[in-house]
XYZ file of C-alpha atoms in Angstrom:
318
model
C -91.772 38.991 29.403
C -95.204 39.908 30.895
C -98.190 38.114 29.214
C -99.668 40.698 26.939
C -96.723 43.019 27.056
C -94.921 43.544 23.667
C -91.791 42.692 22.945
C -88.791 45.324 22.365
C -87.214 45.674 19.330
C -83.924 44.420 21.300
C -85.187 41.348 22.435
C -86.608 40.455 18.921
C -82.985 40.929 17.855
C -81.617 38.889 20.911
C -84.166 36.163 20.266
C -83.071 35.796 16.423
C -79.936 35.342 17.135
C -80.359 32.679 19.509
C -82.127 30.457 17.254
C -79.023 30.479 14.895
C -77.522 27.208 14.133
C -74.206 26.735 16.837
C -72.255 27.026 13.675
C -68.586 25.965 12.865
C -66.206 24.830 15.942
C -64.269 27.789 15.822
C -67.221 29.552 15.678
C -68.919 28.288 18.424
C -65.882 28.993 20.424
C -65.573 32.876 19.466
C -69.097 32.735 20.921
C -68.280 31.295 24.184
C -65.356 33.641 24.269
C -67.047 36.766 24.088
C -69.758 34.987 26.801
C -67.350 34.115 28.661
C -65.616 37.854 28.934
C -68.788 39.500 28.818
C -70.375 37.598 31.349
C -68.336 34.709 32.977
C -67.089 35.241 36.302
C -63.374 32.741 37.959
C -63.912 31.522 41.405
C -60.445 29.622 43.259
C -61.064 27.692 46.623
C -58.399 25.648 48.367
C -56.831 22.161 47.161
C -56.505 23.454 43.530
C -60.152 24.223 43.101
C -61.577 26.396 40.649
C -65.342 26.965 38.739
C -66.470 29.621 35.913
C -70.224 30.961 36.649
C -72.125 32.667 34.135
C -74.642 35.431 35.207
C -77.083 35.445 32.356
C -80.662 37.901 32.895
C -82.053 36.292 29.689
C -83.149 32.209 30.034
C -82.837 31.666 25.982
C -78.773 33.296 26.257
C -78.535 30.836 29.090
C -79.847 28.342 26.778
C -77.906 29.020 23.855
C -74.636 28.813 26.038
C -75.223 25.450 27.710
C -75.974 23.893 24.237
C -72.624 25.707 22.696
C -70.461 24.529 25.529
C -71.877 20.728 25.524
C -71.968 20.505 21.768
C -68.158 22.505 21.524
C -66.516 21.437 24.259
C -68.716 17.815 26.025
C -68.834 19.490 29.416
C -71.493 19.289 31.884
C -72.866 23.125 33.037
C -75.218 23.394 36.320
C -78.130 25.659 36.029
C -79.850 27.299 38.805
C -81.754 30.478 39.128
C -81.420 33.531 41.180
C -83.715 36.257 42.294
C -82.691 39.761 43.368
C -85.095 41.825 45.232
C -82.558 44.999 43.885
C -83.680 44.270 40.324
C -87.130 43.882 41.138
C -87.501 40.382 41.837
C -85.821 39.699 38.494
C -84.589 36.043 37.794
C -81.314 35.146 36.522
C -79.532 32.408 35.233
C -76.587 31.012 36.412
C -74.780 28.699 34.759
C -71.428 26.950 36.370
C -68.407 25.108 35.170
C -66.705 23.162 38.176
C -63.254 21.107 38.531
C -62.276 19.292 35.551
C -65.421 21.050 33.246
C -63.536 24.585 34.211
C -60.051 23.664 33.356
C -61.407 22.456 29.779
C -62.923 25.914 29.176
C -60.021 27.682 30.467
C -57.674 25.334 28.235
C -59.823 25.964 25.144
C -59.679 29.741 25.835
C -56.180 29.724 25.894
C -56.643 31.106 30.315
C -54.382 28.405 31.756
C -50.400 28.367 31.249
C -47.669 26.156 32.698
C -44.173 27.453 34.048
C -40.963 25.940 33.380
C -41.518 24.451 37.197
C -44.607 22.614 35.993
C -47.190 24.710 38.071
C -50.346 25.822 36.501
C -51.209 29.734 36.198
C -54.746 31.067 35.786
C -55.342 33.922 33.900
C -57.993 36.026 35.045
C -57.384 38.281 31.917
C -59.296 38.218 28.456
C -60.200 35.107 27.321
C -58.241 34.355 24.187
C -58.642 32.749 20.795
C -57.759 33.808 16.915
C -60.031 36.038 15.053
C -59.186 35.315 11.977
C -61.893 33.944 9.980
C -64.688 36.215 9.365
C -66.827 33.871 10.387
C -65.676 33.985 13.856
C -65.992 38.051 14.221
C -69.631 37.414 13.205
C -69.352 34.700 16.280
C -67.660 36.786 18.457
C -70.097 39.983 17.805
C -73.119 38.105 18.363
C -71.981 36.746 21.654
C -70.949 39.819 22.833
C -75.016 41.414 22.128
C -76.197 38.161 23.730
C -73.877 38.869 26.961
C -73.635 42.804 27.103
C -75.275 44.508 24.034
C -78.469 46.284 23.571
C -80.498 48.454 20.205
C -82.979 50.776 20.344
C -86.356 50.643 18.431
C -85.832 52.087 15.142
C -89.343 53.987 16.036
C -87.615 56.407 18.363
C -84.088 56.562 17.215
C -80.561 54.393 15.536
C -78.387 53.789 18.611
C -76.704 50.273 19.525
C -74.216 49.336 21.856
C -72.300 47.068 24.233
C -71.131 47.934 27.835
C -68.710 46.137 29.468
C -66.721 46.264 33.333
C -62.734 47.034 32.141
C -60.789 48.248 28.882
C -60.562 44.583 27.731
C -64.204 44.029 25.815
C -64.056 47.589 23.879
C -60.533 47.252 22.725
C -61.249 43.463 21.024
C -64.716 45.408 19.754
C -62.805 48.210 18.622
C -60.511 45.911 16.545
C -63.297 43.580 14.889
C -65.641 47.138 13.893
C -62.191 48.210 12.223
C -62.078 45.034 10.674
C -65.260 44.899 9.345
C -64.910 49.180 8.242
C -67.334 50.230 11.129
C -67.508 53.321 12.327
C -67.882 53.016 15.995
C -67.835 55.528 19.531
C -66.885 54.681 22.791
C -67.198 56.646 26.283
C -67.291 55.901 29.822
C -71.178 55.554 31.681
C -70.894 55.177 35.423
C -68.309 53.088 35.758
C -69.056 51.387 32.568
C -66.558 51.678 29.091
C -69.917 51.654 26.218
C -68.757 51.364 22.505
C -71.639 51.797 20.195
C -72.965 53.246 16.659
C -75.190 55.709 15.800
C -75.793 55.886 12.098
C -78.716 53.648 10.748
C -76.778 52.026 8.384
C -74.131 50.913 10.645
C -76.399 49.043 12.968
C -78.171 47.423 9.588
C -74.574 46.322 8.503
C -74.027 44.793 12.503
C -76.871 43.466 12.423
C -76.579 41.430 9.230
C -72.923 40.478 10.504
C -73.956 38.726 13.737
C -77.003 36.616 11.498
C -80.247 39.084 12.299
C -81.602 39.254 8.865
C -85.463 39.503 9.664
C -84.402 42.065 12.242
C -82.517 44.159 9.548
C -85.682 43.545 7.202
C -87.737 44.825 10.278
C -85.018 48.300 10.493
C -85.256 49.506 7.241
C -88.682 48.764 6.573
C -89.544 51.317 9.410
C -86.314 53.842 8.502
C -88.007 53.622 4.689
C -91.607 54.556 6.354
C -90.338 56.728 8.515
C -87.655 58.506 5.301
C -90.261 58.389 2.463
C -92.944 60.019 5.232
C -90.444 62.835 5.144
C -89.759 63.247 1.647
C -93.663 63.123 1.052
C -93.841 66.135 2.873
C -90.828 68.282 1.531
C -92.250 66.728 -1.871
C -95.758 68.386 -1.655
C -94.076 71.500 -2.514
C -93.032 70.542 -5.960
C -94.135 70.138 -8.915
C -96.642 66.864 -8.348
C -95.760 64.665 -11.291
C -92.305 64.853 -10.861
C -92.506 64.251 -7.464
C -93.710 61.563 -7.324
C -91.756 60.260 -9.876
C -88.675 61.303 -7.957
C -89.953 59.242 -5.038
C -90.698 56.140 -6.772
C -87.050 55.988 -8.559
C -85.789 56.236 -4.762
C -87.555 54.445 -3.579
C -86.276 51.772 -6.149
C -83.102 52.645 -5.426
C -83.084 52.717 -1.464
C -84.957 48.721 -2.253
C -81.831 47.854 -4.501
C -79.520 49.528 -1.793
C -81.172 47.715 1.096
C -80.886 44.021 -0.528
C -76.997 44.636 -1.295
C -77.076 45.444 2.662
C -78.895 42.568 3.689
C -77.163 39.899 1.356
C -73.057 41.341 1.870
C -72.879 44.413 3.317
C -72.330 47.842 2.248
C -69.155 47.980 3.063
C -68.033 45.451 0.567
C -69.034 47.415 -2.001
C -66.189 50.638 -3.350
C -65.420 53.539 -1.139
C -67.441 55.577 -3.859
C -70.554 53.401 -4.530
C -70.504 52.845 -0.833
C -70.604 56.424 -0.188
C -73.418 56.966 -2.069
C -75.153 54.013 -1.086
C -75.497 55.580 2.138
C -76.409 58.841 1.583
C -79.259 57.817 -1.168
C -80.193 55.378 2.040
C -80.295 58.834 4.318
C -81.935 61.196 2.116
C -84.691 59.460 -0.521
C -85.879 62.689 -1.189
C -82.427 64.661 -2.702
C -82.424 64.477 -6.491
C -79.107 63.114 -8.397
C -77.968 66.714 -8.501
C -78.288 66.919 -4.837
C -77.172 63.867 -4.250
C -73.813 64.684 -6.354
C -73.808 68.273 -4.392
C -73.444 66.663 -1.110
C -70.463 63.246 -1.944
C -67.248 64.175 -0.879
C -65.626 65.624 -3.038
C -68.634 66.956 -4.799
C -69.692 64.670 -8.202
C -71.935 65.696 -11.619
C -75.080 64.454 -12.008
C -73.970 62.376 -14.878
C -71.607 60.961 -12.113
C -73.905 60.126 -9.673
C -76.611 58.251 -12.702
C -73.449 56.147 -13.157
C -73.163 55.287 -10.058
C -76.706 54.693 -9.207
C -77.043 52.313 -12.118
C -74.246 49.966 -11.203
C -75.801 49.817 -7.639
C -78.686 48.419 -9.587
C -76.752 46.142 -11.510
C -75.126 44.660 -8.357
C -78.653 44.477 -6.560
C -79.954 42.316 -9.688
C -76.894 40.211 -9.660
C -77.089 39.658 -5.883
């Protein structure tokens, strides 16, 4: 980054989750796994010989990665740096796995099978290896931002994604989102398969899943601003007084909703507190009628006070 230039919303999210702790074993592998598919690239030369490269634009990913794969795995990564005149003069990192530090990677990530003749087979296919500890999605996730995933500032707009060469990368994203109940897209940009969500409260909920907390606290401290701004306005036409005391019991509640989303998630919580979790989050200014009017199927005011109170209680417990 240019001295005196500030720093994108993005890369304060990619910077966060660099400075993570490696984690678990199995957790540290998910990580190289999704580095490794997102941006790892198999080279064969003669006599047997093979290497795994990894093209990396950001010098703290490149970072992050050698420390994961000496810490997980006790191999030995070259680094050397590249410069593209295409890009802008624009340095990148390469880190390479050679000889015997390649075939341990491949081993680990389940690449490398024998035949009933002995010989070895490389596959130049998805890297492999079990997702089923949540703890490894969150891995797996955050590797895949750190290798192929960017978010817009909250300022302008809620979009996040990751892009990625073939079918391969979507399809294991499209299984963990399901996993994890969220929503996601996916379409094809020149050449590239994208999957990424739209709704505010998805990218808060992806966020907290890979380990970005501050950068979640950062998200809806501006959606808030930028939610209670509106409601300020579309509240100067009522009555004052109750107003205002409208806004401050939402404002409450969006505080009690946001902590449950920082501390588990809302999609732990019950299809119908979760539902209204996130339309309170959307619309601070609708009343508990309004907010009843617009749940699916429609709910009583009565209802929707129940609701909002054991919200609360959760928030206090948490």
């Amino acid at each position: 980054m240019r001295t005196g230039e500030k720093q994108s919303f993005a890369a304060r999210v990619r910077e966060e989750l660099i400075r993570l702790p490696a984690g678990k074993a199995c957790c540290m592998l998910s990580e190289i796994s999704a580095l490794t598919q997102t941006s790892g690239h198999l080279a064969f030369r003669g006599g047997g010989w093979l290497s795994v490269s990894y093209r990396l634009e950001d010098a703290g990913t490149a970072r992050r990665l050698f420390q994961l794969l000496k810490k997980r795995l006790n191999v030995n990564p070259t680094l050397h740096f590249t410069q593209t005149s295409r890009l802008g003069n624009r340095r990148t990192c390469v880190l390479t796995l050679a000889g015997g530090d390649a075939r341990i990677l491949l081993d680990a990530l389940h690449m490398t099978e024998t035949d009933d003749n002995g010989q070895l087979h490389i596959r130049r296919t998805v890297p492999r290896h079990p997702m089923t500890r949540q703890c490894c999605r969150r891995a797996f996730l955050r590797g895949a931002f750190l290798g192929a995933g960017t978010v817009t500032n909250p300022e302008k707009g809620y979009h996040f994604e990751w892009k990625a060469d073939d079918e391969h990368l979507p399809r294991m994203l499209g299984r963990l989102l399901e996993k994890c109940d969220l929503p996601f897209h996916s379409y094809e940009r020149s050449g590239q398969q994208v999957v990424y969500l739209k709704g505010a409260q998805q990218i808060a909920d992806v966020l907290a899943l890979m380990g970005a907390g501050q950068s979640v606290l950062e998200m809806e401290n501006i959606r808030i601003r930028k939610q209670l701004r509106a409601a300020a306005v579309r509240a100067a036409n009522c009555d004052e007084h109750n107003g205002e005391r409208m806004l401050d019991a939402a404002q409450k509640q969006v505080e009690a909703i946001r902590q449950i989303s920082l501390k588990q998630g809302l999609f732990t919580l019950p299809p119908a507190l979760q539902e209204l979790a996130r339309l309170r989050l959307e619309h601070p200014e609708l009343s508990l009628k309004e907010l009843g009017e617009n749940l699916d199927p429609p709910v009583g005011k009565s209802g929707v006070s129940h609701r909002i109170r054991r919200l609360m209680e959760i928030a206090g417990e948490l």
